[in-house]
Amino acid sequence: MSTLLLIAVACYAFGAGHAIFTVWRTPHPRWFWIALWLMAAGFATHTSSIVVRGWEVARCPLLSYQEVCSFLGWSIAAYFLGAYLWYRSKSFAAFAMPMVFLFALAAWLLPAPSDTAAVLKFYGQTASLLTLHAVLFVFAYAAFAILFVAAILYIVQERQLKQKQFGPLWSRLPSLDTCDDVSGKALLIGFVLLTLGILTGIVGSRRLNGVYWHGDPLEFLSLATWLIYFCVVHYRLTAGWRGRRAAWLGIVGFAMVIVSLVGIGWFNGFHSIG
């Protein structure tokens, strides 16, 4: 797995660098295809590494911090490729690719777990449900990462528009409507997945330990994250919130996501992993 993941990391690194260069310097448009093909090659290799890891341990590879980082980087790459095919925006590549690279690099640098048989035995019949719980959370976090990128692009472009100080990236940034549309779709996908992830976790916890709530820090963080994104969804639907306010709330929500990801490896509690 490490060799395949290393190849993916290298592809992501060169793809991210090339995407940033092509967006900033605006060389021939065909040059961006190099970055896109590198991203696609990295995604294919990354997919292979996850499949191989799952085959080796005979489970979904989501029981360690290293595996979570790898799966999250892969999920963000999948969302990005889908968003690019839909919107054809090079700027998203310049902002999303470095994030994919960092998560994949973290996964390659972190040690893989040596023994998971005891963990699977502990989960027993709830292993499949709790695995689904973890997968839903990772996919939700990846959607929120795309929302974060779209929110950053929106705020940067709106600030330049208000100050009438158009930087070198102005002509290459997606329109405000496009940024808002990407944010809306990513928000809806991420919120639905996060809600399902919380519900499957509650049911799985009840089956495993007989309680719905353990009260550990990650459960409070997950609830706080859900409430933030619930507010964004609610006000987008009822008060017509768009643009800057929704973008800032999306950024705050993603900050909570990052704290949750860090907490998986550092907080003591039911959800802590190695």
PDB file of C-alpha atoms in Angstrom:
ATOM      1  CA  MET A   1       0.000   0.000   0.000  1.00  0.00           C
ATOM      2  CA  SER A   2       2.761   2.454   0.916  1.00  0.00           C
ATOM      3  CA  THR A   3       4.287   2.302  -2.600  1.00  0.00           C
ATOM      4  CA  LEU A   4       0.949   2.930  -4.300  1.00  0.00           C
ATOM      5  CA  LEU A   5       0.160   5.722  -1.841  1.00  0.00           C
ATOM      6  CA  LEU A   6       3.591   7.272  -2.406  1.00  0.00           C
ATOM      7  CA  ILE A   7       2.942   7.324  -6.179  1.00  0.00           C
ATOM      8  CA  ALA A   8      -0.432   8.969  -5.523  1.00  0.00           C
ATOM      9  CA  VAL A   9       1.202  11.561  -3.248  1.00  0.00           C
ATOM     10  CA  ALA A  10       3.767  12.352  -5.955  1.00  0.00           C
ATOM     11  CA  CYS A  11       1.044  12.752  -8.591  1.00  0.00           C
ATOM     12  CA  TYR A  12      -0.983  14.981  -6.280  1.00  0.00           C
ATOM     13  CA  ALA A  13       2.087  17.088  -5.465  1.00  0.00           C
ATOM     14  CA  PHE A  14       3.052  17.711  -9.092  1.00  0.00           C
ATOM     15  CA  GLY A  15      -0.598  18.155 -10.069  1.00  0.00           C
ATOM     16  CA  ALA A  16      -1.176  20.741  -7.332  1.00  0.00           C
ATOM     17  CA  GLY A  17       1.982  22.630  -8.223  1.00  0.00           C
ATOM     18  CA  HIS A  18       1.139  22.622 -11.896  1.00  0.00           C
ATOM     19  CA  ALA A  19      -2.456  23.736 -11.252  1.00  0.00           C
ATOM     20  CA  ILE A  20      -1.295  26.656  -9.109  1.00  0.00           C
ATOM     21  CA  PHE A  21       1.237  27.663 -11.763  1.00  0.00           C
ATOM     22  CA  THR A  22      -1.235  27.518 -14.640  1.00  0.00           C
ATOM     23  CA  VAL A  23      -3.889  29.504 -12.736  1.00  0.00           C
ATOM     24  CA  TRP A  24      -1.433  32.143 -11.524  1.00  0.00           C
ATOM     25  CA  ARG A  25       0.672  32.552 -14.657  1.00  0.00           C
ATOM     26  CA  THR A  26      -1.974  31.698 -17.303  1.00  0.00           C
ATOM     27  CA  PRO A  27       0.247  29.870 -19.811  1.00  0.00           C
ATOM     28  CA  HIS A  28      -1.293  28.005 -22.736  1.00  0.00           C
ATOM     29  CA  PRO A  29      -4.680  26.519 -21.656  1.00  0.00           C
ATOM     30  CA  ARG A  30      -3.560  23.050 -22.654  1.00  0.00           C
ATOM     31  CA  TRP A  31      -0.994  23.109 -19.849  1.00  0.00           C
ATOM     32  CA  PHE A  32      -3.779  22.711 -17.326  1.00  0.00           C
ATOM     33  CA  TRP A  33      -4.508  19.284 -18.767  1.00  0.00           C
ATOM     34  CA  ILE A  34      -1.175  18.128 -17.360  1.00  0.00           C
ATOM     35  CA  ALA A  35      -2.343  19.030 -13.861  1.00  0.00           C
ATOM     36  CA  LEU A  36      -5.709  17.371 -14.473  1.00  0.00           C
ATOM     37  CA  TRP A  37      -4.166  14.148 -15.767  1.00  0.00           C
ATOM     38  CA  LEU A  38      -1.763  14.075 -12.815  1.00  0.00           C
ATOM     39  CA  MET A  39      -4.726  14.474 -10.484  1.00  0.00           C
ATOM     40  CA  ALA A  40      -6.608  11.675 -12.251  1.00  0.00           C
ATOM     41  CA  ALA A  41      -3.526   9.411 -12.147  1.00  0.00           C
ATOM     42  CA  GLY A  42      -3.085  10.153  -8.450  1.00  0.00           C
ATOM     43  CA  PHE A  43      -6.749   9.390  -7.807  1.00  0.00           C
ATOM     44  CA  ALA A  44      -6.534   6.068  -9.679  1.00  0.00           C
ATOM     45  CA  THR A  45      -3.395   5.036  -7.803  1.00  0.00           C
ATOM     46  CA  HIS A  46      -4.872   6.204  -4.519  1.00  0.00           C
ATOM     47  CA  THR A  47      -7.976   4.117  -5.198  1.00  0.00           C
ATOM     48  CA  SER A  48      -5.766   1.093  -5.817  1.00  0.00           C
ATOM     49  CA  SER A  49      -3.922   1.662  -2.531  1.00  0.00           C
ATOM     50  CA  ILE A  50      -7.203   1.760  -0.584  1.00  0.00           C
ATOM     51  CA  VAL A  51      -8.478  -1.396  -2.315  1.00  0.00           C
ATOM     52  CA  VAL A  52      -5.202  -3.213  -1.628  1.00  0.00           C
ATOM     53  CA  ARG A  53      -5.249  -2.121   2.005  1.00  0.00           C
ATOM     54  CA  GLY A  54      -8.848  -3.301   2.381  1.00  0.00           C
ATOM     55  CA  TRP A  55      -7.955  -6.643   0.801  1.00  0.00           C
ATOM     56  CA  GLU A  56      -4.973  -7.090   3.128  1.00  0.00           C
ATOM     57  CA  VAL A  57      -6.906  -6.471   6.338  1.00  0.00           C
ATOM     58  CA  ALA A  58     -10.247  -7.889   5.106  1.00  0.00           C
ATOM     59  CA  ARG A  59     -12.237  -4.811   6.121  1.00  0.00           C
ATOM     60  CA  CYS A  60     -12.985  -1.247   5.132  1.00  0.00           C
ATOM     61  CA  PRO A  61      -9.706   0.611   5.832  1.00  0.00           C
ATOM     62  CA  LEU A  62     -11.076   3.200   8.269  1.00  0.00           C
ATOM     63  CA  LEU A  63      -9.946   2.037  11.703  1.00  0.00           C
ATOM     64  CA  SER A  64      -6.790   4.113  12.125  1.00  0.00           C
ATOM     65  CA  TYR A  65      -5.792   7.770  11.872  1.00  0.00           C
ATOM     66  CA  GLN A  66      -3.641   6.937   8.864  1.00  0.00           C
ATOM     67  CA  GLU A  67      -6.536   5.240   7.088  1.00  0.00           C
ATOM     68  CA  VAL A  68      -8.926   8.106   7.862  1.00  0.00           C
ATOM     69  CA  CYS A  69      -6.502  10.650   6.358  1.00  0.00           C
ATOM     70  CA  SER A  70      -6.045   8.491   3.268  1.00  0.00           C
ATOM     71  CA  PHE A  71      -9.785   7.948   2.788  1.00  0.00           C
ATOM     72  CA  LEU A  72     -10.526  11.621   3.335  1.00  0.00           C
ATOM     73  CA  GLY A  73      -7.917  12.752   0.792  1.00  0.00           C
ATOM     74  CA  TRP A  74      -9.313  10.249  -1.704  1.00  0.00           C
ATOM     75  CA  SER A  75     -12.881  11.475  -1.078  1.00  0.00           C
ATOM     76  CA  ILE A  76     -11.929  15.128  -1.600  1.00  0.00           C
ATOM     77  CA  ALA A  77     -10.199  14.161  -4.853  1.00  0.00           C
ATOM     78  CA  ALA A  78     -13.357  12.368  -5.991  1.00  0.00           C
ATOM     79  CA  TYR A  79     -15.544  15.387  -5.188  1.00  0.00           C
ATOM     80  CA  PHE A  80     -13.096  17.719  -6.909  1.00  0.00           C
ATOM     81  CA  LEU A  81     -12.977  15.678 -10.117  1.00  0.00           C
ATOM     82  CA  GLY A  82     -16.767  15.572 -10.175  1.00  0.00           C
ATOM     83  CA  ALA A  83     -16.988  19.332  -9.548  1.00  0.00           C
ATOM     84  CA  TYR A  84     -14.467  20.045 -12.290  1.00  0.00           C
ATOM     85  CA  LEU A  85     -16.363  17.934 -14.818  1.00  0.00           C
ATOM     86  CA  TRP A  86     -19.515  19.880 -13.912  1.00  0.00           C
ATOM     87  CA  TYR A  87     -18.158  23.446 -13.678  1.00  0.00           C
ATOM     88  CA  ARG A  88     -14.848  23.334 -15.601  1.00  0.00           C
ATOM     89  CA  SER A  89     -13.200  25.741 -13.171  1.00  0.00           C
ATOM     90  CA  LYS A  90      -9.400  25.727 -12.979  1.00  0.00           C
ATOM     91  CA  SER A  91      -9.382  27.821  -9.814  1.00  0.00           C
ATOM     92  CA  PHE A  92     -11.004  25.014  -7.838  1.00  0.00           C
ATOM     93  CA  ALA A  93      -8.092  22.796  -8.841  1.00  0.00           C
ATOM     94  CA  ALA A  94      -5.523  25.289  -7.555  1.00  0.00           C
ATOM     95  CA  PHE A  95      -7.251  25.384  -4.162  1.00  0.00           C
ATOM     96  CA  ALA A  96      -8.517  21.795  -3.829  1.00  0.00           C
ATOM     97  CA  MET A  97      -5.442  19.896  -5.070  1.00  0.00           C
ATOM     98  CA  PRO A  98      -3.119  21.092  -2.272  1.00  0.00           C
ATOM     99  CA  MET A  99      -5.688  19.917   0.298  1.00  0.00           C
ATOM    100  CA  VAL A 100      -5.819  16.483  -1.330  1.00  0.00           C
ATOM    101  CA  PHE A 101      -2.018  16.349  -1.367  1.00  0.00           C
ATOM    102  CA  LEU A 102      -1.733  17.248   2.342  1.00  0.00           C
ATOM    103  CA  PHE A 103      -4.170  14.556   3.480  1.00  0.00           C
ATOM    104  CA  ALA A 104      -2.530  11.936   1.251  1.00  0.00           C
ATOM    105  CA  LEU A 105       0.925  12.959   2.484  1.00  0.00           C
ATOM    106  CA  ALA A 106      -0.235  12.695   6.104  1.00  0.00           C
ATOM    107  CA  ALA A 107      -1.590   9.221   5.368  1.00  0.00           C
ATOM    108  CA  TRP A 108       1.730   8.151   3.851  1.00  0.00           C
ATOM    109  CA  LEU A 109       3.763   9.526   6.767  1.00  0.00           C
ATOM    110  CA  LEU A 110       1.579   8.097   9.525  1.00  0.00           C
ATOM    111  CA  PRO A 111       2.082   4.456  10.594  1.00  0.00           C
ATOM    112  CA  ALA A 112      -0.530   1.896   9.622  1.00  0.00           C
ATOM    113  CA  PRO A 113      -2.098  -0.188  12.424  1.00  0.00           C
ATOM    114  CA  SER A 114      -0.415  -3.523  13.010  1.00  0.00           C
ATOM    115  CA  ASP A 115      -3.324  -5.478  14.468  1.00  0.00           C
ATOM    116  CA  THR A 116      -7.029  -4.819  13.999  1.00  0.00           C
ATOM    117  CA  ALA A 117      -8.425  -8.269  14.780  1.00  0.00           C
ATOM    118  CA  ALA A 118      -9.085  -7.331  18.415  1.00  0.00           C
ATOM    119  CA  VAL A 119     -10.880  -4.158  17.348  1.00  0.00           C
ATOM    120  CA  LEU A 120     -13.148  -6.021  14.943  1.00  0.00           C
ATOM    121  CA  LYS A 121     -13.863  -8.648  17.614  1.00  0.00           C
ATOM    122  CA  PHE A 122     -14.785  -5.859  20.040  1.00  0.00           C
ATOM    123  CA  TYR A 123     -17.253  -4.357  17.566  1.00  0.00           C
ATOM    124  CA  GLY A 124     -18.774  -7.759  16.838  1.00  0.00           C
ATOM    125  CA  GLN A 125     -22.037  -7.660  14.894  1.00  0.00           C
ATOM    126  CA  THR A 126     -22.087  -3.863  14.901  1.00  0.00           C
ATOM    127  CA  ALA A 127     -18.820  -3.648  12.901  1.00  0.00           C
ATOM    128  CA  SER A 128     -20.628  -3.164   9.575  1.00  0.00           C
ATOM    129  CA  LEU A 129     -22.919  -0.454  10.960  1.00  0.00           C
ATOM    130  CA  LEU A 130     -20.063   1.428  12.634  1.00  0.00           C
ATOM    131  CA  THR A 131     -18.012   1.143   9.454  1.00  0.00           C
ATOM    132  CA  LEU A 132     -20.899   2.729   7.553  1.00  0.00           C
ATOM    133  CA  HIS A 133     -20.978   5.414  10.266  1.00  0.00           C
ATOM    134  CA  ALA A 134     -17.286   6.201   9.637  1.00  0.00           C
ATOM    135  CA  VAL A 135     -17.663   6.189   5.839  1.00  0.00           C
ATOM    136  CA  LEU A 136     -20.598   8.600   5.990  1.00  0.00           C
ATOM    137  CA  PHE A 137     -18.626  10.976   8.210  1.00  0.00           C
ATOM    138  CA  VAL A 138     -15.591  10.951   5.905  1.00  0.00           C
ATOM    139  CA  PHE A 139     -17.707  11.605   2.806  1.00  0.00           C
ATOM    140  CA  ALA A 140     -19.511  14.411   4.661  1.00  0.00           C
ATOM    141  CA  TYR A 141     -16.193  15.987   5.684  1.00  0.00           C
ATOM    142  CA  ALA A 142     -14.949  15.776   2.095  1.00  0.00           C
ATOM    143  CA  ALA A 143     -18.064  17.600   0.876  1.00  0.00           C
ATOM    144  CA  PHE A 144     -17.488  20.276   3.515  1.00  0.00           C
ATOM    145  CA  ALA A 145     -13.901  20.615   2.264  1.00  0.00           C
ATOM    146  CA  ILE A 146     -15.222  21.455  -1.207  1.00  0.00           C
ATOM    147  CA  LEU A 147     -17.667  23.884   0.417  1.00  0.00           C
ATOM    148  CA  PHE A 148     -14.711  25.475   2.217  1.00  0.00           C
ATOM    149  CA  VAL A 149     -12.806  25.952  -1.057  1.00  0.00           C
ATOM    150  CA  ALA A 150     -15.851  27.496  -2.751  1.00  0.00           C
ATOM    151  CA  ALA A 151     -16.403  29.779   0.263  1.00  0.00           C
ATOM    152  CA  ILE A 152     -12.786  31.011   0.184  1.00  0.00           C
ATOM    153  CA  LEU A 153     -13.038  31.734  -3.538  1.00  0.00           C
ATOM    154  CA  TYR A 154     -16.318  33.584  -2.995  1.00  0.00           C
ATOM    155  CA  ILE A 155     -14.949  35.793  -0.216  1.00  0.00           C
ATOM    156  CA  VAL A 156     -11.734  36.600  -2.112  1.00  0.00           C
ATOM    157  CA  GLN A 157     -13.627  37.537  -5.252  1.00  0.00           C
ATOM    158  CA  GLU A 158     -16.314  39.539  -3.444  1.00  0.00           C
ATOM    159  CA  ARG A 159     -13.701  41.530  -1.516  1.00  0.00           C
ATOM    160  CA  GLN A 160     -11.854  42.395  -4.728  1.00  0.00           C
ATOM    161  CA  LEU A 161     -15.151  43.398  -6.319  1.00  0.00           C
ATOM    162  CA  LYS A 162     -16.137  45.690  -3.428  1.00  0.00           C
ATOM    163  CA  GLN A 163     -12.710  47.334  -3.196  1.00  0.00           C
ATOM    164  CA  LYS A 164     -12.381  47.548  -6.980  1.00  0.00           C
ATOM    165  CA  GLN A 165      -8.866  46.184  -6.620  1.00  0.00           C
ATOM    166  CA  PHE A 166      -8.695  43.316  -9.055  1.00  0.00           C
ATOM    167  CA  GLY A 167      -5.685  41.094  -8.504  1.00  0.00           C
ATOM    168  CA  PRO A 168      -4.004  38.835 -11.055  1.00  0.00           C
ATOM    169  CA  LEU A 169      -6.412  35.978 -10.278  1.00  0.00           C
ATOM    170  CA  TRP A 170      -9.572  37.996 -10.922  1.00  0.00           C
ATOM    171  CA  SER A 171     -10.105  36.877 -14.497  1.00  0.00           C
ATOM    172  CA  ARG A 172      -9.463  33.226 -13.602  1.00  0.00           C
ATOM    173  CA  LEU A 173     -11.770  32.957 -10.602  1.00  0.00           C
ATOM    174  CA  PRO A 174     -15.208  31.348 -11.051  1.00  0.00           C
ATOM    175  CA  SER A 175     -18.184  33.692 -10.895  1.00  0.00           C
ATOM    176  CA  LEU A 176     -19.862  34.463  -7.585  1.00  0.00           C
ATOM    177  CA  ASP A 177     -22.921  32.528  -8.753  1.00  0.00           C
ATOM    178  CA  THR A 178     -20.757  29.479  -9.518  1.00  0.00           C
ATOM    179  CA  CYS A 179     -19.075  29.622  -6.108  1.00  0.00           C
ATOM    180  CA  ASP A 180     -22.448  29.910  -4.405  1.00  0.00           C
ATOM    181  CA  ASP A 181     -23.875  27.044  -6.466  1.00  0.00           C
ATOM    182  CA  VAL A 182     -20.940  24.782  -5.592  1.00  0.00           C
ATOM    183  CA  SER A 183     -21.332  25.747  -1.932  1.00  0.00           C
ATOM    184  CA  GLY A 184     -25.054  24.966  -1.985  1.00  0.00           C
ATOM    185  CA  LYS A 185     -24.633  21.525  -3.542  1.00  0.00           C
ATOM    186  CA  ALA A 186     -21.694  20.590  -1.288  1.00  0.00           C
ATOM    187  CA  LEU A 187     -23.632  21.822   1.755  1.00  0.00           C
ATOM    188  CA  LEU A 188     -26.667  19.700   0.924  1.00  0.00           C
ATOM    189  CA  ILE A 189     -24.609  16.563   0.261  1.00  0.00           C
ATOM    190  CA  GLY A 190     -22.426  17.037   3.322  1.00  0.00           C
ATOM    191  CA  PHE A 191     -25.312  17.829   5.666  1.00  0.00           C
ATOM    192  CA  VAL A 192     -27.353  14.787   4.599  1.00  0.00           C
ATOM    193  CA  LEU A 193     -24.323  12.497   4.955  1.00  0.00           C
ATOM    194  CA  LEU A 194     -23.375  13.983   8.327  1.00  0.00           C
ATOM    195  CA  THR A 195     -26.931  13.517   9.602  1.00  0.00           C
ATOM    196  CA  LEU A 196     -26.965   9.897   8.464  1.00  0.00           C
ATOM    197  CA  GLY A 197     -23.527   9.396   9.982  1.00  0.00           C
ATOM    198  CA  ILE A 198     -24.695  10.666  13.364  1.00  0.00           C
ATOM    199  CA  LEU A 199     -27.836   8.501  13.245  1.00  0.00           C
ATOM    200  CA  THR A 200     -25.915   5.336  12.342  1.00  0.00           C
ATOM    201  CA  GLY A 201     -23.451   6.112  15.138  1.00  0.00           C
ATOM    202  CA  ILE A 202     -26.280   6.447  17.658  1.00  0.00           C
ATOM    203  CA  VAL A 203     -27.854   3.154  16.562  1.00  0.00           C
ATOM    204  CA  GLY A 204     -24.478   1.391  16.499  1.00  0.00           C
ATOM    205  CA  SER A 205     -23.583   2.706  19.965  1.00  0.00           C
ATOM    206  CA  ARG A 206     -26.900   1.478  21.335  1.00  0.00           C
ATOM    207  CA  ARG A 207     -26.344  -1.991  19.921  1.00  0.00           C
ATOM    208  CA  LEU A 208     -22.742  -2.151  21.103  1.00  0.00           C
ATOM    209  CA  ASN A 209     -22.885  -0.629  24.584  1.00  0.00           C
ATOM    210  CA  GLY A 210     -26.575  -0.110  25.303  1.00  0.00           C
ATOM    211  CA  VAL A 211     -26.260   3.695  25.341  1.00  0.00           C
ATOM    212  CA  TYR A 212     -27.044   6.321  22.721  1.00  0.00           C
ATOM    213  CA  TRP A 213     -24.542   8.918  23.928  1.00  0.00           C
ATOM    214  CA  HIS A 214     -21.084   8.462  25.472  1.00  0.00           C
ATOM    215  CA  GLY A 215     -20.422  12.130  26.133  1.00  0.00           C
ATOM    216  CA  ASP A 216     -16.883  12.126  24.761  1.00  0.00           C
ATOM    217  CA  PRO A 217     -15.400  15.274  23.121  1.00  0.00           C
ATOM    218  CA  LEU A 218     -15.861  14.063  19.540  1.00  0.00           C
ATOM    219  CA  GLU A 219     -19.579  13.564  20.029  1.00  0.00           C
ATOM    220  CA  PHE A 220     -19.904  17.167  21.230  1.00  0.00           C
ATOM    221  CA  LEU A 221     -17.781  18.383  18.298  1.00  0.00           C
ATOM    222  CA  SER A 222     -19.897  16.410  15.838  1.00  0.00           C
ATOM    223  CA  LEU A 223     -23.072  17.874  17.315  1.00  0.00           C
ATOM    224  CA  ALA A 224     -21.617  21.407  17.169  1.00  0.00           C
ATOM    225  CA  THR A 225     -20.574  20.854  13.545  1.00  0.00           C
ATOM    226  CA  TRP A 226     -24.041  19.559  12.675  1.00  0.00           C
ATOM    227  CA  LEU A 227     -25.669  22.594  14.317  1.00  0.00           C
ATOM    228  CA  ILE A 228     -23.472  25.022  12.361  1.00  0.00           C
ATOM    229  CA  TYR A 229     -24.308  23.426   9.031  1.00  0.00           C
ATOM    230  CA  PHE A 230     -27.954  23.092  10.054  1.00  0.00           C
ATOM    231  CA  CYS A 231     -28.013  26.876  10.554  1.00  0.00           C
ATOM    232  CA  VAL A 232     -26.546  27.393   7.082  1.00  0.00           C
ATOM    233  CA  VAL A 233     -29.106  25.048   5.506  1.00  0.00           C
ATOM    234  CA  HIS A 234     -31.963  26.594   7.482  1.00  0.00           C
ATOM    235  CA  TYR A 235     -31.137  30.186   6.616  1.00  0.00           C
ATOM    236  CA  ARG A 236     -30.423  29.414   2.984  1.00  0.00           C
ATOM    237  CA  LEU A 237     -33.890  27.880   2.694  1.00  0.00           C
ATOM    238  CA  THR A 238     -35.910  30.258   4.869  1.00  0.00           C
ATOM    239  CA  ALA A 239     -34.108  33.600   4.879  1.00  0.00           C
ATOM    240  CA  GLY A 240     -32.486  33.348   1.478  1.00  0.00           C
ATOM    241  CA  TRP A 241     -28.974  33.496   2.905  1.00  0.00           C
ATOM    242  CA  ARG A 242     -26.459  33.418   0.089  1.00  0.00           C
ATOM    243  CA  GLY A 243     -22.974  34.683  -0.509  1.00  0.00           C
ATOM    244  CA  ARG A 244     -20.734  36.092   2.190  1.00  0.00           C
ATOM    245  CA  ARG A 245     -22.676  35.155   5.344  1.00  0.00           C
ATOM    246  CA  ALA A 246     -23.191  31.580   4.196  1.00  0.00           C
ATOM    247  CA  ALA A 247     -19.554  31.417   3.087  1.00  0.00           C
ATOM    248  CA  TRP A 248     -18.255  32.514   6.492  1.00  0.00           C
ATOM    249  CA  LEU A 249     -20.461  29.996   8.293  1.00  0.00           C
ATOM    250  CA  GLY A 250     -19.150  27.314   5.936  1.00  0.00           C
ATOM    251  CA  ILE A 251     -15.590  28.254   6.882  1.00  0.00           C
ATOM    252  CA  VAL A 252     -16.430  28.125  10.594  1.00  0.00           C
ATOM    253  CA  GLY A 253     -18.031  24.712  10.089  1.00  0.00           C
ATOM    254  CA  PHE A 254     -14.949  23.396   8.339  1.00  0.00           C
ATOM    255  CA  ALA A 255     -12.800  24.659  11.214  1.00  0.00           C
ATOM    256  CA  MET A 256     -14.885  22.402  13.458  1.00  0.00           C
ATOM    257  CA  VAL A 257     -14.288  19.552  11.012  1.00  0.00           C
ATOM    258  CA  ILE A 258     -10.520  20.047  11.295  1.00  0.00           C
ATOM    259  CA  VAL A 259     -10.735  20.107  15.098  1.00  0.00           C
ATOM    260  CA  SER A 260     -12.732  16.860  14.958  1.00  0.00           C
ATOM    261  CA  LEU A 261     -10.161  15.223  12.703  1.00  0.00           C
ATOM    262  CA  VAL A 262      -7.334  16.233  15.014  1.00  0.00           C
ATOM    263  CA  GLY A 263      -9.386  15.056  17.969  1.00  0.00           C
ATOM    264  CA  ILE A 264      -9.745  11.548  16.551  1.00  0.00           C
ATOM    265  CA  GLY A 265      -6.079  10.967  17.280  1.00  0.00           C
ATOM    266  CA  TRP A 266      -5.675  13.101  20.404  1.00  0.00           C
ATOM    267  CA  PHE A 267      -8.847  13.090  22.492  1.00  0.00           C
ATOM    268  CA  ASN A 268      -9.437  10.219  24.863  1.00  0.00           C
ATOM    269  CA  GLY A 269     -12.837   8.644  24.570  1.00  0.00           C
ATOM    270  CA  PHE A 270     -14.966   6.107  22.782  1.00  0.00           C
ATOM    271  CA  HIS A 271     -14.099   7.497  19.335  1.00  0.00           C
ATOM    272  CA  SER A 272     -10.335   7.802  19.769  1.00  0.00           C
ATOM    273  CA  ILE A 273      -8.220   5.784  17.339  1.00  0.00           C
ATOM    274  CA  GLY A 274      -4.527   5.200  16.884  1.00  0.00           C
TER     275      GLY A 274
END
